[in-house]
CSV table of C-alpha atoms and ligand atoms in Angstrom, one decimal:
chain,number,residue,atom,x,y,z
V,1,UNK,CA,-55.2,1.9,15.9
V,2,UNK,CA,-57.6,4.7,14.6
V,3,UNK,CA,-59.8,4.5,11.7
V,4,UNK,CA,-60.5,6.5,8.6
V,5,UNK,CA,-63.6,8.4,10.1
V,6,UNK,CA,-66.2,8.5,6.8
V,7,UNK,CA,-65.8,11.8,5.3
V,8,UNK,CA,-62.4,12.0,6.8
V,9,UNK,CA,-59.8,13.3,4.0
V,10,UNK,CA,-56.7,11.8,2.4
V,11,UNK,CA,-54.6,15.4,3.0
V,12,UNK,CA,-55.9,18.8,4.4
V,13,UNK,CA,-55.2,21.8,6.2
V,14,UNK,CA,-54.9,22.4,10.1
V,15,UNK,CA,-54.0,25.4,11.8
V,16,UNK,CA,-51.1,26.3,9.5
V,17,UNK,CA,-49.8,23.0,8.8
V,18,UNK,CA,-50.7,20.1,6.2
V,19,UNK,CA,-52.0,16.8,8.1
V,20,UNK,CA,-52.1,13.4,6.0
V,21,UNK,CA,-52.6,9.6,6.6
V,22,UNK,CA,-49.5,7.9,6.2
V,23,UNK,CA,-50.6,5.2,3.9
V,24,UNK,CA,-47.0,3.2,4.4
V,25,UNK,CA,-48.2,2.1,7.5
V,26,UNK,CA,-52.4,0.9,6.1
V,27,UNK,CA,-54.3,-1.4,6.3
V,28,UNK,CA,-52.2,-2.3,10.1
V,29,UNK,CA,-51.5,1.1,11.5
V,30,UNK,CA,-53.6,4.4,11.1
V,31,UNK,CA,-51.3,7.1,11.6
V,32,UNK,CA,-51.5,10.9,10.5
V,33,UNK,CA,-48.6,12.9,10.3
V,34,UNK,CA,-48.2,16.9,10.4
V,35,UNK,CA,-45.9,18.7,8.1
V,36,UNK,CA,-45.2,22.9,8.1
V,37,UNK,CA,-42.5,22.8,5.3
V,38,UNK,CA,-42.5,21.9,1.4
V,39,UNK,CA,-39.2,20.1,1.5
V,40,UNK,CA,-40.9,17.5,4.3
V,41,UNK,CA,-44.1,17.3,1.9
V,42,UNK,CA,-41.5,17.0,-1.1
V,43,UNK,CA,-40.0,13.9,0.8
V,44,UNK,CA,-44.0,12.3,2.1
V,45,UNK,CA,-44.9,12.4,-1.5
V,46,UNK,CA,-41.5,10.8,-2.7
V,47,UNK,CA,-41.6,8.2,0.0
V,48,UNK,CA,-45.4,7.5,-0.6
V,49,UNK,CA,-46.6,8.5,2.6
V,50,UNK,CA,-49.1,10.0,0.3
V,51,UNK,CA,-49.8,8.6,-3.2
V,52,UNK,CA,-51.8,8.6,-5.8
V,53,UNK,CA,-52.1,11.3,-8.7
V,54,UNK,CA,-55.4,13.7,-7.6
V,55,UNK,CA,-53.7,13.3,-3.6
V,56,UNK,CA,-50.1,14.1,-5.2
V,57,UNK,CA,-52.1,17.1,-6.5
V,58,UNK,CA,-53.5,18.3,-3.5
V,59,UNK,CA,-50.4,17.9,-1.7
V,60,UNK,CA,-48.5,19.9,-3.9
V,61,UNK,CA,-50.7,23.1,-3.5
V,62,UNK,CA,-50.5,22.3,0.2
V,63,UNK,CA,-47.1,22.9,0.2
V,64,UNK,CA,-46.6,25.7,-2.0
V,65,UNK,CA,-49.0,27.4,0.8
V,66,UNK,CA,-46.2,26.0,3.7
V,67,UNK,CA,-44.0,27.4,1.6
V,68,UNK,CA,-45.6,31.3,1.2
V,69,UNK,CA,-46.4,30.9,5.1
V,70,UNK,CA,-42.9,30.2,5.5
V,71,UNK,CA,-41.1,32.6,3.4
V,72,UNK,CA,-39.5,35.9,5.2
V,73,UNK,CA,-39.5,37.6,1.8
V,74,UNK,CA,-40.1,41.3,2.4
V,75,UNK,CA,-41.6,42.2,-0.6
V,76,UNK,CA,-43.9,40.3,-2.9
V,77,UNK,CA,-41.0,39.6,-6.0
V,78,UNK,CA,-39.1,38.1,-2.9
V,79,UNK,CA,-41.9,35.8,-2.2
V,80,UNK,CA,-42.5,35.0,-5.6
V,81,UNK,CA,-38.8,34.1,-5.6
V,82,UNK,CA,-39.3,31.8,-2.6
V,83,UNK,CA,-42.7,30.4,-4.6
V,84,UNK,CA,-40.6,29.8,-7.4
V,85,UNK,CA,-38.1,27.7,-5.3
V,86,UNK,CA,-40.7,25.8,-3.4
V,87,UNK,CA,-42.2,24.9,-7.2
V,88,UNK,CA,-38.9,23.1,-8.6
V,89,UNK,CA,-38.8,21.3,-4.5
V,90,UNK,CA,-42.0,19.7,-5.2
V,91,UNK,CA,-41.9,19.1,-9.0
V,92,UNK,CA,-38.8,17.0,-8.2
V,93,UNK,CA,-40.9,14.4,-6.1
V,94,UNK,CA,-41.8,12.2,-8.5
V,95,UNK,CA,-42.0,12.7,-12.4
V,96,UNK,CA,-45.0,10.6,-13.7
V,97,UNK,CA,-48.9,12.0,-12.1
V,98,UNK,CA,-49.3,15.0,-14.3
V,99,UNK,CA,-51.8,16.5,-11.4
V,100,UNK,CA,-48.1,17.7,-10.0
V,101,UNK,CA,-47.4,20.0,-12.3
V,102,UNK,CA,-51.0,20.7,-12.7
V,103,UNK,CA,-51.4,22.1,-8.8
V,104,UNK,CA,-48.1,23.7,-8.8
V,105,UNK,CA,-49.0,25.8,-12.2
V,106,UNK,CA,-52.6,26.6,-11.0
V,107,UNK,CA,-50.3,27.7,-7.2
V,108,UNK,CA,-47.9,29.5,-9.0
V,109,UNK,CA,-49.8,31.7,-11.6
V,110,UNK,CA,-52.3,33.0,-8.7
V,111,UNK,CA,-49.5,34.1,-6.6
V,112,UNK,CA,-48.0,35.8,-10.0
V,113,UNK,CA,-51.1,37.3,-10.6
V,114,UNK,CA,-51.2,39.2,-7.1
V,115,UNK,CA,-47.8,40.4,-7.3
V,116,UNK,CA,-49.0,43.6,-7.0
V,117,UNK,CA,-50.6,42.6,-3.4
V,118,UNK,CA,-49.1,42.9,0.1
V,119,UNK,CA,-47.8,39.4,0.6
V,120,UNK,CA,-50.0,38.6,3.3
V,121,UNK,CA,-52.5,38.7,0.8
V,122,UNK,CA,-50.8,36.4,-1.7
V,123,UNK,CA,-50.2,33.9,1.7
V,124,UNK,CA,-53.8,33.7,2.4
V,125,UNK,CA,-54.8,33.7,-1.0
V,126,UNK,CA,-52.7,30.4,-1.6
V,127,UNK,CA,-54.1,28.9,1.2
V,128,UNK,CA,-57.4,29.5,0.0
V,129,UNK,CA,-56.4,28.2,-3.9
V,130,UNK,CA,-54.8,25.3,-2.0
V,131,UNK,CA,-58.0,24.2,-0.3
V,132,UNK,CA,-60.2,24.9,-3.6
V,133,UNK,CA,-58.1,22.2,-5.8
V,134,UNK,CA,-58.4,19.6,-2.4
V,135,UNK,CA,-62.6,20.7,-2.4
V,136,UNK,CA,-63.3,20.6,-6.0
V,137,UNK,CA,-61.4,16.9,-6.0
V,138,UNK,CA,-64.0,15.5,-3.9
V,139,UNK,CA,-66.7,17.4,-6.2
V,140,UNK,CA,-64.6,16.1,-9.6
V,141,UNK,CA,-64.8,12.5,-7.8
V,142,UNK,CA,-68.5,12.0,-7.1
V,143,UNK,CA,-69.4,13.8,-10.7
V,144,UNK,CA,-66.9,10.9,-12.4
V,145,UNK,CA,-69.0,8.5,-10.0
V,146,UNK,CA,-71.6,9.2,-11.1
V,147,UNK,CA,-70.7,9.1,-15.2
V,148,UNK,CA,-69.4,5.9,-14.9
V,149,UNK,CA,-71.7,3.7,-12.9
V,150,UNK,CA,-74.0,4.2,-15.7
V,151,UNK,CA,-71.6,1.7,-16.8
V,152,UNK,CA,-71.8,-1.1,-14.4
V,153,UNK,CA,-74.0,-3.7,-15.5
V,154,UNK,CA,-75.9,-5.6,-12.8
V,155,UNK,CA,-74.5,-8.0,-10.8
V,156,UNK,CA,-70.9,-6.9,-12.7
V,157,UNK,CA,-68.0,-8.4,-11.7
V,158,UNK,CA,-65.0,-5.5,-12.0
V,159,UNK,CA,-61.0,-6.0,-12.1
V,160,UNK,CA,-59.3,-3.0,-10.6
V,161,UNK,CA,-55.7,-2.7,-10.3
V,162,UNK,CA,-53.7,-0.5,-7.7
V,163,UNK,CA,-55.7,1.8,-5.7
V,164,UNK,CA,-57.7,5.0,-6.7
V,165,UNK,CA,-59.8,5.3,-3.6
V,166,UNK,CA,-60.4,8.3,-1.0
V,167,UNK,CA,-56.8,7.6,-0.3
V,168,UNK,CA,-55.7,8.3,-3.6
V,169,UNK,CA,-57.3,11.4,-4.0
V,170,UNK,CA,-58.5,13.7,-1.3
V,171,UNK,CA,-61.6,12.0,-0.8
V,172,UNK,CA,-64.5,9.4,-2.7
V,173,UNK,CA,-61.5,8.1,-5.4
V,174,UNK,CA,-61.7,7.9,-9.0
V,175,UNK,CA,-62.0,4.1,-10.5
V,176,UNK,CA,-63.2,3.0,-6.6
V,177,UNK,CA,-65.5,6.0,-6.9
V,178,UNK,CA,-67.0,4.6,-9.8
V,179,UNK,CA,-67.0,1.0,-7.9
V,180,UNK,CA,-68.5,2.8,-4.5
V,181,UNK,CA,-71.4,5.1,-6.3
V,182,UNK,CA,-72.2,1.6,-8.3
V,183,UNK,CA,-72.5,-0.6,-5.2
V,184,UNK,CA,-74.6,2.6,-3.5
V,185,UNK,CA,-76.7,1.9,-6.1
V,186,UNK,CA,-77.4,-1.3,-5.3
V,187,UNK,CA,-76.0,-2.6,-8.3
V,188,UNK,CA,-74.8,-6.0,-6.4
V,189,UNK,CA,-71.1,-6.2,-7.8
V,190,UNK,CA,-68.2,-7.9,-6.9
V,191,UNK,CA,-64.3,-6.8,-7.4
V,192,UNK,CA,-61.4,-8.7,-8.0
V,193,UNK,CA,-58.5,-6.5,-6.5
V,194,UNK,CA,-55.4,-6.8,-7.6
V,195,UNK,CA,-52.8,-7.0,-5.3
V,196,UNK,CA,-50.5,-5.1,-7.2
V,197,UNK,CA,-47.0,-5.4,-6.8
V,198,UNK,CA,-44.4,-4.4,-5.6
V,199,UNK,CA,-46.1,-1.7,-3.4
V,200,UNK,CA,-49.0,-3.7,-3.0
V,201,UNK,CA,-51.7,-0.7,-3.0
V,202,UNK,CA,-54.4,-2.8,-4.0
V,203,UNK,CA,-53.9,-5.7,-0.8
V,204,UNK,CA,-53.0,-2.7,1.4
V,205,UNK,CA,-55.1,0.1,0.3
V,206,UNK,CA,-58.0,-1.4,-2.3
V,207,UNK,CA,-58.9,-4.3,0.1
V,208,UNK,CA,-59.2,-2.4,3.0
V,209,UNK,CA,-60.9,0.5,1.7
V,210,UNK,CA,-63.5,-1.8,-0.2
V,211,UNK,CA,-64.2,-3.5,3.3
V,212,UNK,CA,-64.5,0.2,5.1
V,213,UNK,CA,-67.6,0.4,2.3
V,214,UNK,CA,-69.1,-3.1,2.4
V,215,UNK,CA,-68.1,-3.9,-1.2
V,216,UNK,CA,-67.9,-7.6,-2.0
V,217,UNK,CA,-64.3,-8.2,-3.1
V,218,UNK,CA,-61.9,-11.1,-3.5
V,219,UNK,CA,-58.6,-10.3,-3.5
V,220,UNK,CA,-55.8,-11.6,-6.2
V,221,UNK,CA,-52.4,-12.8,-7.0
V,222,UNK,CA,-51.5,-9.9,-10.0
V,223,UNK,CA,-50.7,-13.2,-12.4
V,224,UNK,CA,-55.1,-14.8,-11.7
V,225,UNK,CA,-55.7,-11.7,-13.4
V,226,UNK,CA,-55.3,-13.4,-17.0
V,227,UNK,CA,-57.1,-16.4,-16.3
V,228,UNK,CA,-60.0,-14.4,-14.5
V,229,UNK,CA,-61.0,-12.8,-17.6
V,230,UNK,CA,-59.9,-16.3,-20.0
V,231,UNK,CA,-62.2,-17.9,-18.0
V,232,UNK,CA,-65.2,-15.5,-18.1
V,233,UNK,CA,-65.3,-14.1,-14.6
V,234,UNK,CA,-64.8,-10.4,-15.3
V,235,UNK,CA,-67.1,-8.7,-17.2
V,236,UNK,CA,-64.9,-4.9,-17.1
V,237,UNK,CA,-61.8,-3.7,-16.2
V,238,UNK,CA,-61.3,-0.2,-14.7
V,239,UNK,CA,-58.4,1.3,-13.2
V,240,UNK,CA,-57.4,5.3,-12.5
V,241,UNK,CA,-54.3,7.1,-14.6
V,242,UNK,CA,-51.5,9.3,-13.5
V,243,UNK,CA,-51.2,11.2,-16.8
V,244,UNK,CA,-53.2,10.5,-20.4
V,245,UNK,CA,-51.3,12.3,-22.9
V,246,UNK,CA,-53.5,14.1,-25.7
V,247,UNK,CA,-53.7,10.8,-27.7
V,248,UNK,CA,-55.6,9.1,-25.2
V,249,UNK,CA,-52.2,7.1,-23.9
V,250,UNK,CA,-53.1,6.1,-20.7
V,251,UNK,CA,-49.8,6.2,-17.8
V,252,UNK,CA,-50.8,4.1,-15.0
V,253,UNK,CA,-49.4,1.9,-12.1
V,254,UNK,CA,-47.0,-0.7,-13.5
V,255,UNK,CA,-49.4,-4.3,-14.7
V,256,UNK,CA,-52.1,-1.6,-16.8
V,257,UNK,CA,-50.6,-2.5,-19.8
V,258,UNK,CA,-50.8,-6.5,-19.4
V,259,UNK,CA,-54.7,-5.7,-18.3
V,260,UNK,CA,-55.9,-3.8,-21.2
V,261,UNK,CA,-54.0,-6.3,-23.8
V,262,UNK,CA,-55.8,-9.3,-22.1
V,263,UNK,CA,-59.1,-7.5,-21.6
V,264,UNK,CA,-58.8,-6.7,-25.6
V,265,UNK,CA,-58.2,-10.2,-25.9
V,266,UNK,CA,-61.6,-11.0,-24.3
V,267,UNK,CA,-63.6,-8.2,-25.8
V,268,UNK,CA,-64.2,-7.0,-21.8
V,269,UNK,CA,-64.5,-3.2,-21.7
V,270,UNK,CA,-61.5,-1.5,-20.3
V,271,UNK,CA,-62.3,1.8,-18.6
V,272,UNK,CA,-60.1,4.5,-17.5
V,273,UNK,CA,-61.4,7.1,-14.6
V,274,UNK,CA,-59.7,10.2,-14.1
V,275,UNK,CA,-60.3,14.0,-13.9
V,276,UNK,CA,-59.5,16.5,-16.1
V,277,UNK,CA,-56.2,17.5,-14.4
V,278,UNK,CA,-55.1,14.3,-15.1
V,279,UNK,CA,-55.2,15.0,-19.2
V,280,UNK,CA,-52.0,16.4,-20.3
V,281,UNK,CA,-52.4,18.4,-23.4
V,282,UNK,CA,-48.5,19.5,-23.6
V,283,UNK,CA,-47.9,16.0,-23.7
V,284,UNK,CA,-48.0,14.5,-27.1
V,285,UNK,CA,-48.1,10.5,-27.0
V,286,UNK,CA,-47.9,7.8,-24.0
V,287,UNK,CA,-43.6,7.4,-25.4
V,288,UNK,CA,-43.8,11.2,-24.3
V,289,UNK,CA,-44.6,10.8,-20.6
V,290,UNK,CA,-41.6,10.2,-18.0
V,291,UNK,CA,-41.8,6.9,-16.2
V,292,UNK,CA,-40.8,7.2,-12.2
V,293,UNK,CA,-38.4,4.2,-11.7
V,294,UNK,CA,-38.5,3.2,-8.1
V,295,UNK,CA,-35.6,1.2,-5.7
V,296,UNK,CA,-35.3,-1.9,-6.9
V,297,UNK,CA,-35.5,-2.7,-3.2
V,298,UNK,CA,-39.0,-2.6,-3.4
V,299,UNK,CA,-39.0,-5.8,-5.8
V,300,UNK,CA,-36.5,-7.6,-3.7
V,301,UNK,CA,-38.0,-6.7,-0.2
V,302,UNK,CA,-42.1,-6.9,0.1
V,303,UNK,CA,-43.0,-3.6,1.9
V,304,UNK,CA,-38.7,-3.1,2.4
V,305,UNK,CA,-38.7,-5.9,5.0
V,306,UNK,CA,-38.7,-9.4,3.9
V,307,UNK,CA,-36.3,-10.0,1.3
V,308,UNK,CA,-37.3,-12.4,-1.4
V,309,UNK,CA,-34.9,-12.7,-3.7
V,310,UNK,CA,-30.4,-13.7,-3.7
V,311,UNK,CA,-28.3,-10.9,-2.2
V,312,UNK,CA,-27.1,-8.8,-4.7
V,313,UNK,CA,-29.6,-9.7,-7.4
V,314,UNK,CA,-30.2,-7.4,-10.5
V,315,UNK,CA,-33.8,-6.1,-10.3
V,316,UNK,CA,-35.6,-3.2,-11.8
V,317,UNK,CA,-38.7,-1.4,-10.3
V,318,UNK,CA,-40.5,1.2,-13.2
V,319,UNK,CA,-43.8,2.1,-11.6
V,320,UNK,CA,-46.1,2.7,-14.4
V,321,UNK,CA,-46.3,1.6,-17.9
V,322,UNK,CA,-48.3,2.9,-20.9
V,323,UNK,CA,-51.5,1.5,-22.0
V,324,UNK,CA,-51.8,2.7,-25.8
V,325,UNK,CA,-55.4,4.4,-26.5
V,326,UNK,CA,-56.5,1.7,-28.8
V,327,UNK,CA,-57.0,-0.5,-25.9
V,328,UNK,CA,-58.9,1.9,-24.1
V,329,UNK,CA,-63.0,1.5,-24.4
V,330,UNK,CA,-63.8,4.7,-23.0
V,331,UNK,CA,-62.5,7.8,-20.5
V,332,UNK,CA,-64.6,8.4,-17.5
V,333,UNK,CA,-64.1,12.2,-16.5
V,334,UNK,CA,-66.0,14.9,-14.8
V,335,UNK,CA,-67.5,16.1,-17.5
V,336,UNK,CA,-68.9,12.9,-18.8
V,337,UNK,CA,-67.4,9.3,-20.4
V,338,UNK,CA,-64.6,10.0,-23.3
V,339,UNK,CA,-64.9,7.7,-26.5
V,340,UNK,CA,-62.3,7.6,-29.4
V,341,UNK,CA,-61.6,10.0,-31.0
V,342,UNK,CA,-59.6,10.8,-28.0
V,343,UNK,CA,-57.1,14.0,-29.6
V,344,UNK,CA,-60.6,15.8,-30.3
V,345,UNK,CA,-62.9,14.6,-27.4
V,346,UNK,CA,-60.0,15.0,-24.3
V,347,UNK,CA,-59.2,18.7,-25.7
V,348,UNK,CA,-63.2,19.2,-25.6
V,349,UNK,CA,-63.7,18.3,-22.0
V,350,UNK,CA,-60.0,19.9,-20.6
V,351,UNK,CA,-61.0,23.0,-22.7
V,352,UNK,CA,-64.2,23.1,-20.9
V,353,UNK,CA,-62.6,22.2,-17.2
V,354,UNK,CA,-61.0,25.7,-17.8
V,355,UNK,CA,-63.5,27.4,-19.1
V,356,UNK,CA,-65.9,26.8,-16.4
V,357,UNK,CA,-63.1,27.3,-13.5
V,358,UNK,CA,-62.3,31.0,-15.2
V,359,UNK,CA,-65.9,31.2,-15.3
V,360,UNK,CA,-66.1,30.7,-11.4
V,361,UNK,CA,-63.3,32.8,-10.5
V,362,UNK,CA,-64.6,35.6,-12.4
V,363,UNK,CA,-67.6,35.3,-10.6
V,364,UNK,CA,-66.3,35.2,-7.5
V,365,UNK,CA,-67.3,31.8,-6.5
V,366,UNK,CA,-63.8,31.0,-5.8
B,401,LIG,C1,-56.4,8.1,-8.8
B,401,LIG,S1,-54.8,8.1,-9.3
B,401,LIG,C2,-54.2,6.6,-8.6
B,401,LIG,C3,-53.1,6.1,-9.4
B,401,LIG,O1,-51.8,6.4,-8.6
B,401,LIG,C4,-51.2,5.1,-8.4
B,401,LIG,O2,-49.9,5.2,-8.4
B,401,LIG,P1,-49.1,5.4,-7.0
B,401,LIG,O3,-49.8,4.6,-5.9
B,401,LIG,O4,-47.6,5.0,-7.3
B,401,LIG,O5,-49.1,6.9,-6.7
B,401,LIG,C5,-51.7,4.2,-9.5
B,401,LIG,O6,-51.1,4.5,-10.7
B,401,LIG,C6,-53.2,4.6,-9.5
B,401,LIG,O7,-53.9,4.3,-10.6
């Protein structure tokens, strides 16, 4: 089995197709896989060969670039045509991780913008655009980092839930940023990773990323979670998002919810880390955002093999719930740690996220 060589990215781009680790198969097989259409990108982020809402992003421009490469449009409206087809493909993958809609928007209006351009141009250029959002992820990642292991107290012990690594992004993570910069810094912490059913990202992906990095962990039944932090061993609770509405709701991987109520409980801080393209303006309150409900095979069947449960049994598989802003102690972003009040503080720093990327586009630096 190969390994994940440090430095080595979640998804990138390789003589004119989109390579990825297929994290169905972690932490037992290592396996990339090579994909040269959106439709087959579409399905590897609907079946969770790639997951995880900064990856999803990336993976998404990715394929709107197979797509231009693709295309036998003649003319540029004809490719734009084809662009706008390859859009609605991957939009359709899976409705929750706003960074979906963000990559395909940021994809679509550049080609829009050169429609005036030979289409060769608008192919390259897309190409280019996609490898930007996958470059500045990694940048994005380490700022957060950065932010929020100011955070980390000494000898901390953390709860995290799911998986927001490298392999949830294009590279360093989000939440597991925060947890990697902070152990870097020789902060000597411990984590408590939740297991996180039914797809089991954090025993799969957490665990085995957290080893890769030498971070002291101790991997948990979802339900010790409770009595952890009842009984004093957790001292702060961080976990990524998929989409934070312009409240401050927080849309996360199915358990969030039950976390931040318990950590409220026990007055343990309960921090959410994610980027800027992660913060959905359009999108009013957490009841606003669309929750992805999965095959309720993955309940009865742990990792669609072994089947725990009667034949025929009712189950029901949503995979995220909403964790209401009040229970949220702060926003760790790239532009610095978000506190209440959220409506005025999340438009500051996405307003600014824009700003600046206009800023280096204008310039030229993109
Ligand atoms: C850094 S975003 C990670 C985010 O995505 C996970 O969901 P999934 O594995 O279904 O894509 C989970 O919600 C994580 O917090």
């Amino acid at each position: 089995m190969g390994q994940k060589e440090a430095h080595m990215r979640t998804v990138w781009w390789e003589d004119g197709v989109v390579k990825m680790i297929d994290q169905r198969l972690l932490p037992h097989q290592f396996e990339i896989v090579a994909f040269d259409n959106e439709h087959d990108v579409a399905r590897a982020i609907r079946e969770m060969y790639i997951r995880g809402a900064p990856a999803i992003g990336a993976a998404a421009g990715f394929g709107m670039a197979l797509a231009a490469q693709r295309s036998q449009a003649a003319t540029t409206e004809d490719l734009l045509n084809d662009l706008r087809t390859a859009y609605d493909v991957l939009y359709a993958s899976r409705p929750t991780a706003v960074n979906l809609r963000w990559a395909l928007d940021r994809m679509m209006a550049l080609a829009t913008s050169l429609r005036e351009q030979p289409h060769q141009v608008v192919r390259d250029a897309l190409v280019a655009e996609a490898q930007r959002i996958a470059d500045e992820d990694i940048e994005t990642n380490q700022r957060m980092a950065r932010y929020g292991a100011e955070l980390v107290p000494e000898g901390a012990n953390i709860l995290h839930h799911c998986n927001t690594g490298g392999l949830a992004t294009v590279d360093w993570g989000t939440a597991l940023g925060v947890i990697r910069m902070a152990h870097e810094q020789g902060k000597n912490i411990h984590v408590w990773v939740d297991e996180t059913r039914p797809r089991l990202q954090g025993a799969r992906l957490t665990a085995w990323e957290l080893m890769q990095w030498g971070v002291p962990m101790t991997l948990i039944a979802d339900n010790a979670a409770g009595y952890l932090m009842w009984s004093g061993q957790v001292d702060l609770v961080t976990v990524g998002a998929d989409r934070i509405a312009a409240n401050g709701d927080v849309a996360n991987k199915i358990g969030t919810y039950k976390l931040a109520v318990v950590a409220k409980e026990n007055n343990i801080p309960f921090y959410v880390v994610a980027p800027t393209s992660t913060i959905d303006l359009q999108t009013p309150t957490g009841r606003d955002i669309p929750i992805e409900e999965r095959d309720p095979r993955e309940v009865t069947h742990v990792l669609g093999q072994c089947n725990i449960a009667p034949e025929g049994v009712n189950a029901y598989n949503p995979a995220f719930d909403i964790t209401p802003h009040e229970l949220v102690t702060a926003i760790i972003t790239e532009y610095g740690v978000v506190r209440p009040p959220y409506e005025e503080n999340l438009r500051r720093v996405v307003e600014q996220a824009e700003a600046d990327r206009k800023a280096r586009q204008a310039s030229g630096s993109v």
